Amino acid sequence: MTDVAASDFRHPRRYVRLDTILRLRWLAALGQLAAIFVVVQGLNFDLPIIPCVAIVGLSALLNLVLQIAFDPMQRLEPVYAAALLALNIAELAGLLYFTGGLQNPFSFLFLAPVLISATALPIRLTIALGILAVACASVLVFFHLPLPWEGEEPLELPPIYLFGVWLSIVLAIGVTSLYAFQVTEEARKLSDALAATELVLTREQHLTQLDGLAAAAAHELGTPLSTIFLIARELEKSVRDNGALAGDLKTLREQAQRCRDILAKITQLSSTGAPFDRMPLSTLIEEAVAPHRDFGIAIKVRIAVAGASEPVGIRNPAILYGVGNILENAVDFARGVVEVNAWWNADAVEIVISDDGPGIAPDVLKRIGEPYLSRRRGADDAQGERSGLGLGVFIARTLLERTGAKVSFTNRTFPDHGAVVQIAWPRDRFESTEIVSESAN
């Protein structure tokens, strides 16, 4: 069982629809016009209306041109989206120049374009926009028209206060944007990993359906092959004098018999389709172990009988893939031996997979099961060991937990070394007659 490559689901390039940017720009333009109207008409402040309205008007005109010339539903290349956000920063800087610079309480709106970039654009473009916003804020500390205010004397704030405003803008841009980027990146990783999980489950279900189809085909083909075999045998007896024809009929009979033997091997597995529908715990373990026996690692299987009858569960692709993937990781890390221990009672079913490898690093152990968590050593590593625990473990854990299992990862107690994975089900969930899925934690 192989992992789904992370690169199949992770897309480093991010695209934003033009319509999204235009909506934000229209919202900014309307907000700026509203602010100008309130300051002039509501507060009766003296404001340079013409340059301020001209800046907002040019912004609205650009929005109209973009909306008419391009399809709003198209996704912009990241650099073009960043250019529009940079234009927003420049427009805001122009408005603040005419309305008091950083003394204007709206100066904190420098944060908005950078925050949008942090959630939707590559990190390098977000850093560039952050530098542009900080540069504009820095220029406005020294160059700006007076803040509109009551009376003939303009409001003059102390330099230390302006420095505090500037520093708060810089910190807000840095900290908030970094936080938004981290949250968005984690959500994107989880979404991509869950998509990979669903794909793996679909593939495993498809293989199970093929097993059932093979059993059904074996039963259906048995009758016509028997008829072909009988007719060929009778024809062979009736044309013994014709050596060439008799030889062809003999070959036909032998090939028909061969087909019957092949189908008999399939139908003998179970007349009710049990290997394809339901399977005992020991059969499940053997099916998961079988592909990994020829890799130079000894796999020891121990099944402890606790008095109760052996649990028999439905052939669930999620369980087969999950147990198989964890077992594959154990074989990859093991130095010589992998142990698979299973036991059950009237209430629970448990499988414990352990190896004698280096174990799981403490920093990884705290986060194991997260998507795209990987620490693989290269071929030049001194010990030559692999240490990757990424998308495959996430998929395995998610699929197993959807079947009702509780999966835990630990290390063996010193002086022993190696990883231990415990998979436990309530017995009624393991023996359920339906493949029940529940949301992953």
CSV table of C-alpha atoms in Angstrom, one decimal:
chain,number,residue,atom,x,y,z
A,1,MET,CA,0.0,0.0,0.0
A,2,THR,CA,1.5,3.2,-1.1
A,3,ASP,CA,1.0,6.8,0.1
A,4,VAL,CA,-0.6,9.3,-2.1
A,5,ALA,CA,2.0,11.9,-3.1
A,6,ALA,CA,1.6,15.2,-1.4
A,7,SER,CA,2.5,17.0,-4.5
A,8,ASP,CA,-0.6,15.6,-6.2
A,9,PHE,CA,-2.8,17.7,-3.8
A,10,ARG,CA,-0.7,20.7,-2.8
A,11,HIS,CA,-0.7,23.6,-5.2
A,12,PRO,CA,2.0,26.2,-4.4
A,13,ARG,CA,0.5,28.7,-6.8
A,14,ARG,CA,-2.6,30.5,-5.5
A,15,TYR,CA,-5.1,32.2,-7.6
A,16,VAL,CA,-7.7,34.9,-6.6
A,17,ARG,CA,-10.7,35.7,-8.7
A,18,LEU,CA,-10.8,39.2,-10.2
A,19,ASP,CA,-14.4,39.6,-8.9
A,20,THR,CA,-13.1,39.2,-5.3
A,21,ILE,CA,-10.5,42.0,-5.8
A,22,LEU,CA,-13.0,44.2,-7.5
A,23,ARG,CA,-15.6,43.8,-4.7
A,24,LEU,CA,-13.0,44.8,-2.1
A,25,ARG,CA,-11.9,47.8,-4.2
A,26,TRP,CA,-15.6,48.9,-4.6
A,27,LEU,CA,-16.1,48.5,-0.9
A,28,ALA,CA,-13.0,50.6,-0.2
A,29,ALA,CA,-14.1,53.3,-2.7
A,30,LEU,CA,-17.6,53.6,-1.2
A,31,GLY,CA,-16.2,53.7,2.3
A,32,GLN,CA,-13.8,56.5,1.4
A,33,LEU,CA,-16.5,58.5,-0.2
A,34,ALA,CA,-18.7,58.0,2.9
A,35,ALA,CA,-15.8,59.1,5.1
A,36,ILE,CA,-15.2,62.3,3.0
A,37,PHE,CA,-19.0,63.1,3.1
A,38,VAL,CA,-19.2,62.7,6.9
A,39,VAL,CA,-16.1,64.8,7.6
A,40,VAL,CA,-17.2,67.6,5.3
A,41,GLN,CA,-20.9,67.7,5.8
A,42,GLY,CA,-21.3,66.1,9.3
A,43,LEU,CA,-18.3,67.5,11.1
A,44,ASN,CA,-17.8,70.7,9.0
A,45,PHE,CA,-14.1,70.2,8.7
A,46,ASP,CA,-12.1,71.9,6.1
A,47,LEU,CA,-11.0,69.1,3.8
A,48,PRO,CA,-9.2,69.2,0.3
A,49,ILE,CA,-12.2,67.7,-1.4
A,50,ILE,CA,-11.1,67.9,-5.0
A,51,PRO,CA,-7.8,65.8,-4.7
A,52,CYS,CA,-9.5,63.3,-2.4
A,53,VAL,CA,-12.5,62.8,-4.6
A,54,ALA,CA,-10.2,62.6,-7.6
A,55,ILE,CA,-8.3,59.7,-6.1
A,56,VAL,CA,-11.5,57.9,-5.2
A,57,GLY,CA,-12.8,58.6,-8.7
A,58,LEU,CA,-9.7,57.3,-10.5
A,59,SER,CA,-10.0,54.1,-8.3
A,60,ALA,CA,-13.7,53.7,-9.3
A,61,LEU,CA,-12.9,54.3,-13.0
A,62,LEU,CA,-10.2,51.6,-12.9
A,63,ASN,CA,-12.7,49.2,-11.3
A,64,LEU,CA,-15.2,49.9,-14.2
A,65,VAL,CA,-12.5,49.4,-16.8
A,66,LEU,CA,-11.4,46.1,-15.3
A,67,GLN,CA,-15.0,44.9,-14.9
A,68,ILE,CA,-15.8,45.7,-18.5
A,69,ALA,CA,-12.6,44.6,-20.2
A,70,PHE,CA,-12.1,41.3,-18.3
A,71,ASP,CA,-14.2,38.4,-17.1
A,72,PRO,CA,-14.7,39.0,-13.4
A,73,MET,CA,-14.8,35.2,-12.8
A,74,GLN,CA,-11.3,34.6,-14.1
A,75,ARG,CA,-8.6,33.8,-11.7
A,76,LEU,CA,-5.7,36.3,-11.6
A,77,GLU,CA,-2.1,35.4,-11.6
A,78,PRO,CA,-0.8,36.1,-8.1
A,79,VAL,CA,1.5,38.9,-9.4
A,80,TYR,CA,-1.5,40.8,-10.9
A,81,ALA,CA,-3.6,40.4,-7.8
A,82,ALA,CA,-0.7,41.7,-5.8
A,83,ALA,CA,-0.4,44.7,-8.2
A,84,LEU,CA,-4.1,45.6,-7.5
A,85,LEU,CA,-3.6,45.3,-3.8
A,86,ALA,CA,-0.5,47.5,-4.1
A,87,LEU,CA,-2.6,50.1,-5.9
A,88,ASN,CA,-5.0,50.0,-3.0
A,89,ILE,CA,-2.1,50.8,-0.6
A,90,ALA,CA,-0.9,53.7,-2.9
A,91,GLU,CA,-4.5,55.1,-3.1
A,92,LEU,CA,-4.8,55.0,0.7
A,93,ALA,CA,-1.5,56.7,1.1
A,94,GLY,CA,-2.6,59.4,-1.3
A,95,LEU,CA,-5.8,60.0,0.7
A,96,LEU,CA,-3.9,60.1,4.0
A,97,TYR,CA,-1.4,62.6,2.6
A,98,PHE,CA,-4.2,65.1,2.1
A,99,THR,CA,-5.9,64.3,5.5
A,100,GLY,CA,-3.2,64.3,8.2
A,101,GLY,CA,-1.0,61.4,7.5
A,102,LEU,CA,-0.6,59.0,10.4
A,103,GLN,CA,-2.6,61.4,12.6
A,104,ASN,CA,-5.6,60.2,10.7
A,105,PRO,CA,-7.2,57.2,12.5
A,106,PHE,CA,-7.9,55.6,9.2
A,107,SER,CA,-4.1,55.0,8.8
A,108,PHE,CA,-4.6,51.5,10.2
A,109,LEU,CA,-6.3,50.5,6.9
A,110,PHE,CA,-2.8,49.9,5.6
A,111,LEU,CA,-3.2,46.5,7.3
A,112,ALA,CA,-6.2,45.4,5.0
A,113,PRO,CA,-4.4,44.8,1.7
A,114,VAL,CA,-1.5,43.0,3.4
A,115,LEU,CA,-3.9,40.8,5.4
A,116,ILE,CA,-5.8,39.9,2.2
A,117,SER,CA,-2.5,39.0,0.5
A,118,ALA,CA,-1.5,36.8,3.5
A,119,THR,CA,-4.7,34.7,3.1
A,120,ALA,CA,-4.6,34.4,-0.7
A,121,LEU,CA,-1.2,35.0,-2.2
A,122,PRO,CA,2.3,33.5,-1.9
A,123,ILE,CA,4.4,34.7,1.0
A,124,ARG,CA,7.0,36.6,-1.2
A,125,LEU,CA,4.2,38.8,-2.5
A,126,THR,CA,2.8,39.4,0.9
A,127,ILE,CA,6.2,40.4,2.2
A,128,ALA,CA,6.6,42.9,-0.7
A,129,LEU,CA,3.1,44.4,0.0
A,130,GLY,CA,4.1,44.6,3.7
A,131,ILE,CA,7.3,46.5,2.8
A,132,LEU,CA,5.3,48.9,0.6
A,133,ALA,CA,2.7,49.6,3.3
A,134,VAL,CA,5.5,50.2,5.9
A,135,ALA,CA,7.3,52.5,3.4
A,136,CYS,CA,4.2,54.5,2.7
A,137,ALA,CA,3.5,54.8,6.5
A,138,SER,CA,7.0,55.9,7.1
A,139,VAL,CA,6.8,58.7,4.4
A,140,LEU,CA,3.5,59.9,5.8
A,141,VAL,CA,5.2,60.5,9.2
A,142,PHE,CA,7.1,63.4,7.7
A,143,PHE,CA,5.1,64.5,4.6
A,144,HIS,CA,1.4,65.2,4.9
A,145,LEU,CA,-1.1,68.0,5.0
A,146,PRO,CA,-2.6,69.0,8.4
A,147,LEU,CA,-5.3,66.8,9.8
A,148,PRO,CA,-8.8,68.5,9.3
A,149,TRP,CA,-9.8,69.9,12.7
A,150,GLU,CA,-11.9,72.5,14.4
A,151,GLY,CA,-10.7,76.0,14.8
A,152,GLU,CA,-7.9,77.9,13.1
A,153,GLU,CA,-5.1,76.0,14.8
A,154,PRO,CA,-4.3,72.6,13.3
A,155,LEU,CA,-4.0,69.6,15.6
A,156,GLU,CA,-0.3,68.8,16.3
A,157,LEU,CA,0.3,65.5,17.9
A,158,PRO,CA,3.7,64.9,19.8
A,159,PRO,CA,6.4,63.1,17.7
A,160,ILE,CA,6.5,60.3,20.3
A,161,TYR,CA,2.8,59.6,19.7
A,162,LEU,CA,3.3,59.5,15.9
A,163,PHE,CA,6.1,57.1,16.4
A,164,GLY,CA,3.9,54.9,18.5
A,165,VAL,CA,1.2,55.0,15.7
A,166,TRP,CA,3.8,54.1,13.1
A,167,LEU,CA,5.2,51.2,15.2
A,168,SER,CA,1.7,49.9,15.9
A,169,ILE,CA,1.0,49.8,12.2
A,170,VAL,CA,4.2,48.0,11.5
A,171,LEU,CA,3.6,45.4,14.2
A,172,ALA,CA,0.0,44.9,13.2
A,173,ILE,CA,1.0,44.3,9.6
A,174,GLY,CA,3.7,41.8,10.6
A,175,VAL,CA,2.0,39.9,13.4
A,176,THR,CA,-1.6,39.8,12.0
A,177,SER,CA,-0.4,38.9,8.5
A,178,LEU,CA,1.8,36.1,9.8
A,179,TYR,CA,-1.0,34.7,11.9
A,180,ALA,CA,-3.5,34.9,8.9
A,181,PHE,CA,-0.9,33.1,6.7
A,182,GLN,CA,-0.4,30.3,9.2
A,183,VAL,CA,-4.1,29.7,9.8
A,184,THR,CA,-4.8,29.7,6.0
A,185,GLU,CA,-1.9,27.4,5.3
A,186,GLU,CA,-3.0,24.9,7.9
A,187,ALA,CA,-6.6,25.0,6.6
A,188,ARG,CA,-5.3,24.5,3.1
A,189,LYS,CA,-3.1,21.5,4.1
A,190,LEU,CA,-6.0,19.9,5.9
A,191,SER,CA,-8.3,20.4,3.0
A,192,ASP,CA,-5.8,18.9,0.5
A,193,ALA,CA,-5.1,16.0,2.8
A,194,LEU,CA,-8.7,15.2,3.3
A,195,ALA,CA,-9.2,15.2,-0.5
A,196,ALA,CA,-6.3,12.7,-0.7
A,197,THR,CA,-8.0,10.6,2.0
A,198,GLU,CA,-11.2,10.4,0.1
A,199,LEU,CA,-9.3,9.4,-3.0
A,200,VAL,CA,-7.6,6.6,-1.2
A,201,LEU,CA,-10.8,5.4,0.3
A,202,THR,CA,-12.5,5.4,-3.2
A,203,ARG,CA,-9.6,3.4,-4.7
A,204,GLU,CA,-9.8,0.8,-1.9
A,205,GLN,CA,-13.6,0.5,-2.2
A,206,HIS,CA,-13.1,0.1,-6.0
A,207,LEU,CA,-10.7,-2.8,-5.4
A,208,THR,CA,-13.2,-4.4,-3.0
A,209,GLN,CA,-15.9,-4.1,-5.6
A,210,LEU,CA,-13.6,-5.8,-8.1
A,211,ASP,CA,-13.2,-8.7,-5.7
A,212,GLY,CA,-16.9,-9.1,-5.4
A,213,LEU,CA,-17.3,-8.9,-9.2
A,214,ALA,CA,-14.6,-11.6,-9.6
A,215,ALA,CA,-16.5,-13.9,-7.3
A,216,ALA,CA,-19.8,-13.2,-9.1
A,217,ALA,CA,-18.1,-13.7,-12.5
A,218,ALA,CA,-16.7,-17.1,-11.4
A,219,HIS,CA,-20.2,-18.3,-10.5
A,220,GLU,CA,-21.8,-17.0,-13.7
A,221,LEU,CA,-19.1,-18.4,-16.0
A,222,GLY,CA,-19.1,-21.9,-14.5
A,223,THR,CA,-22.2,-23.1,-16.4
A,224,PRO,CA,-21.2,-22.1,-19.9
A,225,LEU,CA,-17.7,-23.4,-19.5
A,226,SER,CA,-19.1,-26.8,-18.3
A,227,THR,CA,-21.3,-26.9,-21.4
A,228,ILE,CA,-18.3,-26.0,-23.7
A,229,PHE,CA,-16.3,-28.8,-22.0
A,230,LEU,CA,-19.0,-31.5,-22.4
A,231,ILE,CA,-19.6,-30.6,-26.1
A,232,ALA,CA,-15.9,-30.6,-26.9
A,233,ARG,CA,-15.5,-34.0,-25.3
A,234,GLU,CA,-18.4,-35.5,-27.2
A,235,LEU,CA,-17.2,-34.0,-30.5
A,236,GLU,CA,-13.7,-35.4,-29.8
A,237,LYS,CA,-15.1,-38.9,-29.4
A,238,SER,CA,-17.1,-38.6,-32.7
A,239,VAL,CA,-14.2,-37.5,-34.9
A,240,ARG,CA,-11.4,-39.8,-33.8
A,241,ASP,CA,-10.8,-40.8,-37.4
A,242,ASN,CA,-9.9,-37.2,-38.3
A,243,GLY,CA,-6.6,-36.6,-36.5
A,244,ALA,CA,-6.2,-32.9,-37.2
A,245,LEU,CA,-9.8,-32.1,-36.1
A,246,ALA,CA,-9.5,-34.4,-33.1
A,247,GLY,CA,-6.3,-32.6,-32.0
A,248,ASP,CA,-8.0,-29.2,-32.2
A,249,LEU,CA,-11.0,-30.5,-30.2
A,250,LYS,CA,-8.7,-31.9,-27.6
A,251,THR,CA,-6.9,-28.6,-27.2
A,252,LEU,CA,-10.3,-26.9,-26.9
A,253,ARG,CA,-11.4,-29.3,-24.2
A,254,GLU,CA,-8.2,-28.9,-22.3
A,255,GLN,CA,-8.4,-25.1,-22.3
A,256,ALA,CA,-12.0,-25.2,-21.2
A,257,GLN,CA,-10.9,-27.5,-18.4
A,258,ARG,CA,-8.2,-25.1,-17.5
A,259,CYS,CA,-10.7,-22.2,-17.3
A,260,ARG,CA,-12.9,-24.3,-15.1
A,261,ASP,CA,-10.0,-25.0,-12.7
A,262,ILE,CA,-9.1,-21.3,-12.4
A,263,LEU,CA,-12.7,-20.4,-11.7
A,264,ALA,CA,-12.9,-23.3,-9.2
A,265,LYS,CA,-10.1,-21.7,-7.2
A,266,ILE,CA,-12.1,-18.5,-6.9
A,267,THR,CA,-15.4,-20.1,-6.1
A,268,GLN,CA,-13.8,-22.4,-3.5
A,269,LEU,CA,-12.7,-19.4,-1.5
A,270,SER,CA,-16.3,-19.2,-0.3
A,271,SER,CA,-19.7,-20.2,-1.7
A,272,THR,CA,-21.2,-17.1,0.1
A,273,GLY,CA,-18.5,-14.6,-0.9
A,274,ALA,CA,-17.2,-14.4,2.7
A,275,PRO,CA,-13.6,-13.4,1.7
A,276,PHE,CA,-15.1,-10.5,-0.2
A,277,ASP,CA,-17.8,-9.5,2.3
A,278,ARG,CA,-16.7,-10.4,5.8
A,279,MET,CA,-13.4,-11.5,7.3
A,280,PRO,CA,-12.2,-12.6,10.8
A,281,LEU,CA,-9.6,-10.5,12.5
A,282,SER,CA,-6.8,-13.0,11.8
A,283,THR,CA,-7.6,-13.0,8.1
A,284,LEU,CA,-7.5,-9.2,8.1
A,285,ILE,CA,-4.1,-9.1,9.8
A,286,GLU,CA,-2.7,-11.7,7.4
A,287,GLU,CA,-4.0,-9.8,4.4
A,288,ALA,CA,-2.3,-6.6,5.7
A,289,VAL,CA,0.9,-8.4,6.5
A,290,ALA,CA,1.3,-10.5,3.4
A,291,PRO,CA,2.6,-7.7,1.0
A,292,HIS,CA,5.5,-6.8,3.5
A,293,ARG,CA,7.0,-10.2,4.2
A,294,ASP,CA,9.7,-10.1,1.5
A,295,PHE,CA,11.6,-7.0,2.6
A,296,GLY,CA,14.2,-8.5,4.9
A,297,ILE,CA,12.2,-7.6,8.0
A,298,ALA,CA,10.8,-10.4,10.2
A,299,ILE,CA,7.1,-9.9,10.9
A,300,LYS,CA,5.9,-11.7,14.0
A,301,VAL,CA,2.1,-12.1,14.4
A,302,ARG,CA,0.7,-13.0,17.8
A,303,ILE,CA,-3.0,-13.4,18.4
A,304,ALA,CA,-4.2,-13.8,22.0
A,305,VAL,CA,-7.5,-15.6,22.4
A,306,ALA,CA,-9.4,-14.3,25.4
A,307,GLY,CA,-12.2,-16.8,25.5
A,308,ALA,CA,-14.7,-15.0,23.3
A,309,SER,CA,-15.2,-16.0,19.7
A,310,GLU,CA,-13.0,-14.4,17.1
A,311,PRO,CA,-14.5,-11.1,15.9
A,312,VAL,CA,-15.6,-11.1,12.3
A,313,GLY,CA,-16.0,-7.7,10.6
A,314,ILE,CA,-17.0,-6.5,7.2
A,315,ARG,CA,-14.3,-6.3,4.6
A,316,ASN,CA,-13.8,-2.5,5.1
A,317,PRO,CA,-11.3,-0.8,2.7
A,318,ALA,CA,-10.6,1.9,5.3
A,319,ILE,CA,-9.4,-0.7,7.8
A,320,LEU,CA,-7.4,-2.6,5.3
A,321,TYR,CA,-5.6,0.5,4.0
A,322,GLY,CA,-5.2,2.1,7.5
A,323,VAL,CA,-3.6,-1.1,9.1
A,324,GLY,CA,-1.6,-1.8,6.0
A,325,ASN,CA,-0.2,1.8,5.8
A,326,ILE,CA,0.9,1.8,9.5
A,327,LEU,CA,2.4,-1.7,9.0
A,328,GLU,CA,4.3,-0.4,6.0
A,329,ASN,CA,5.8,2.5,8.1
A,330,ALA,CA,6.8,0.0,10.8
A,331,VAL,CA,8.6,-2.1,8.2
A,332,ASP,CA,10.3,1.0,6.7
A,333,PHE,CA,11.7,2.0,10.1
A,334,ALA,CA,12.4,-1.4,11.7
A,335,ARG,CA,16.0,-2.6,12.0
A,336,GLY,CA,15.0,-6.3,12.0
A,337,VAL,CA,11.7,-7.2,13.6
A,338,VAL,CA,8.1,-5.9,13.4
A,339,GLU,CA,5.6,-7.3,15.9
A,340,VAL,CA,1.8,-7.4,15.3
A,341,ASN,CA,-0.1,-8.3,18.4
A,342,ALA,CA,-3.9,-8.7,18.5
A,343,TRP,CA,-6.4,-9.6,21.1
A,344,TRP,CA,-10.1,-9.3,21.8
A,345,ASN,CA,-12.8,-9.9,24.4
A,346,ALA,CA,-16.5,-9.4,24.5
A,347,ASP,CA,-16.2,-5.6,24.4
A,348,ALA,CA,-13.1,-4.6,22.5
A,349,VAL,CA,-10.8,-5.5,19.6
A,350,GLU,CA,-7.2,-4.3,19.6
A,351,ILE,CA,-4.2,-4.5,17.2
A,352,VAL,CA,-0.8,-3.3,18.3
A,353,ILE,CA,2.0,-2.8,15.7
A,354,SER,CA,5.5,-2.2,17.0
A,355,ASP,CA,9.0,-2.2,15.5
A,356,ASP,CA,12.6,-2.1,16.8
A,357,GLY,CA,13.6,1.0,14.9
A,358,PRO,CA,14.7,4.4,16.3
A,359,GLY,CA,11.2,5.3,17.4
A,360,ILE,CA,9.4,8.6,16.9
A,361,ALA,CA,11.2,11.8,17.7
A,362,PRO,CA,9.6,13.7,20.6
A,363,ASP,CA,8.8,16.8,18.6
A,364,VAL,CA,7.1,14.6,15.9
A,365,LEU,CA,5.3,12.5,18.4
A,366,LYS,CA,3.3,15.5,19.6
A,367,ARG,CA,2.1,16.3,16.1
A,368,ILE,CA,2.0,12.9,14.5
A,369,GLY,CA,-1.1,12.4,12.3
A,370,GLU,CA,-1.1,16.0,11.0
A,371,PRO,CA,-1.1,16.2,7.2
A,372,TYR,CA,2.3,16.8,5.5
A,373,LEU,CA,4.3,16.3,8.7
A,374,SER,CA,7.5,14.8,7.4
A,375,ARG,CA,11.1,14.3,8.5
A,376,ARG,CA,12.8,12.1,6.0
A,377,ARG,CA,16.5,11.8,5.9
A,378,GLY,CA,18.3,11.7,2.7
A,379,ALA,CA,20.4,9.0,1.2
A,380,ASP,CA,23.6,10.6,2.5
A,381,ASP,CA,22.4,10.4,6.1
A,382,ALA,CA,25.0,8.7,8.3
A,383,GLN,CA,22.5,6.1,9.6
A,384,GLY,CA,20.6,5.9,6.3
A,385,GLU,CA,17.3,5.9,8.1
A,386,ARG,CA,14.0,7.1,6.9
A,387,SER,CA,12.0,9.3,9.2
A,388,GLY,CA,9.0,10.4,7.2
A,389,LEU,CA,5.6,10.5,8.8
A,390,GLY,CA,3.4,12.6,6.6
A,391,LEU,CA,0.3,12.3,4.5
A,392,GLY,CA,0.2,8.5,4.6
A,393,VAL,CA,-0.1,8.4,8.4
A,394,PHE,CA,-2.7,11.2,8.3
A,395,ILE,CA,-4.8,9.2,5.8
A,396,ALA,CA,-4.4,6.0,7.7
A,397,ARG,CA,-5.4,7.6,11.0
A,398,THR,CA,-8.3,9.4,9.5
A,399,LEU,CA,-9.7,6.3,7.8
A,400,LEU,CA,-9.3,4.2,10.9
A,401,GLU,CA,-11.0,6.8,13.1
A,402,ARG,CA,-13.9,6.9,10.7
A,403,THR,CA,-14.5,3.2,11.4
A,404,GLY,CA,-14.7,3.9,15.1
A,405,ALA,CA,-11.1,3.1,16.0
A,406,LYS,CA,-9.0,4.9,18.5
A,407,VAL,CA,-5.4,5.3,17.2
A,408,SER,CA,-2.5,6.2,19.5
A,409,PHE,CA,1.3,6.5,18.8
A,410,THR,CA,3.9,6.0,21.5
A,411,ASN,CA,7.5,4.8,21.9
A,412,ARG,CA,8.7,1.7,23.7
A,413,THR,CA,10.0,2.3,27.2
A,414,PHE,CA,13.7,2.7,27.6
A,415,PRO,CA,16.0,0.7,27.3
A,416,ASP,CA,13.9,-0.8,24.5
A,417,HIS,CA,13.5,1.3,21.4
A,418,GLY,CA,11.0,1.5,18.5
A,419,ALA,CA,7.5,2.9,17.8
A,420,VAL,CA,4.3,1.4,19.0
A,421,VAL,CA,0.9,2.0,17.3
A,422,GLN,CA,-2.2,0.9,19.1
A,423,ILE,CA,-5.5,0.5,17.2
A,424,ALA,CA,-8.6,-0.3,19.3
A,425,TRP,CA,-12.3,-0.6,18.3
A,426,PRO,CA,-15.4,-1.2,20.3
A,427,ARG,CA,-16.2,-4.8,19.3
A,428,ASP,CA,-19.7,-3.9,18.1
A,429,ARG,CA,-18.2,-1.3,15.7
A,430,PHE,CA,-15.7,-3.7,14.3
A,431,GLU,CA,-18.3,-6.4,13.7
A,432,SER,CA,-20.8,-3.9,12.2
A,433,THR,CA,-22.5,-5.2,9.0
A,434,GLU,CA,-22.2,-1.9,7.3
A,435,ILE,CA,-19.3,0.4,6.4
A,436,VAL,CA,-20.0,3.3,8.7
A,437,SER,CA,-18.2,6.6,8.2
A,438,GLU,CA,-18.0,9.4,10.7
A,439,SER,CA,-16.3,12.8,10.5
A,440,ALA,CA,-12.6,12.7,11.2
A,441,ASN,CA,-11.5,14.5,14.4
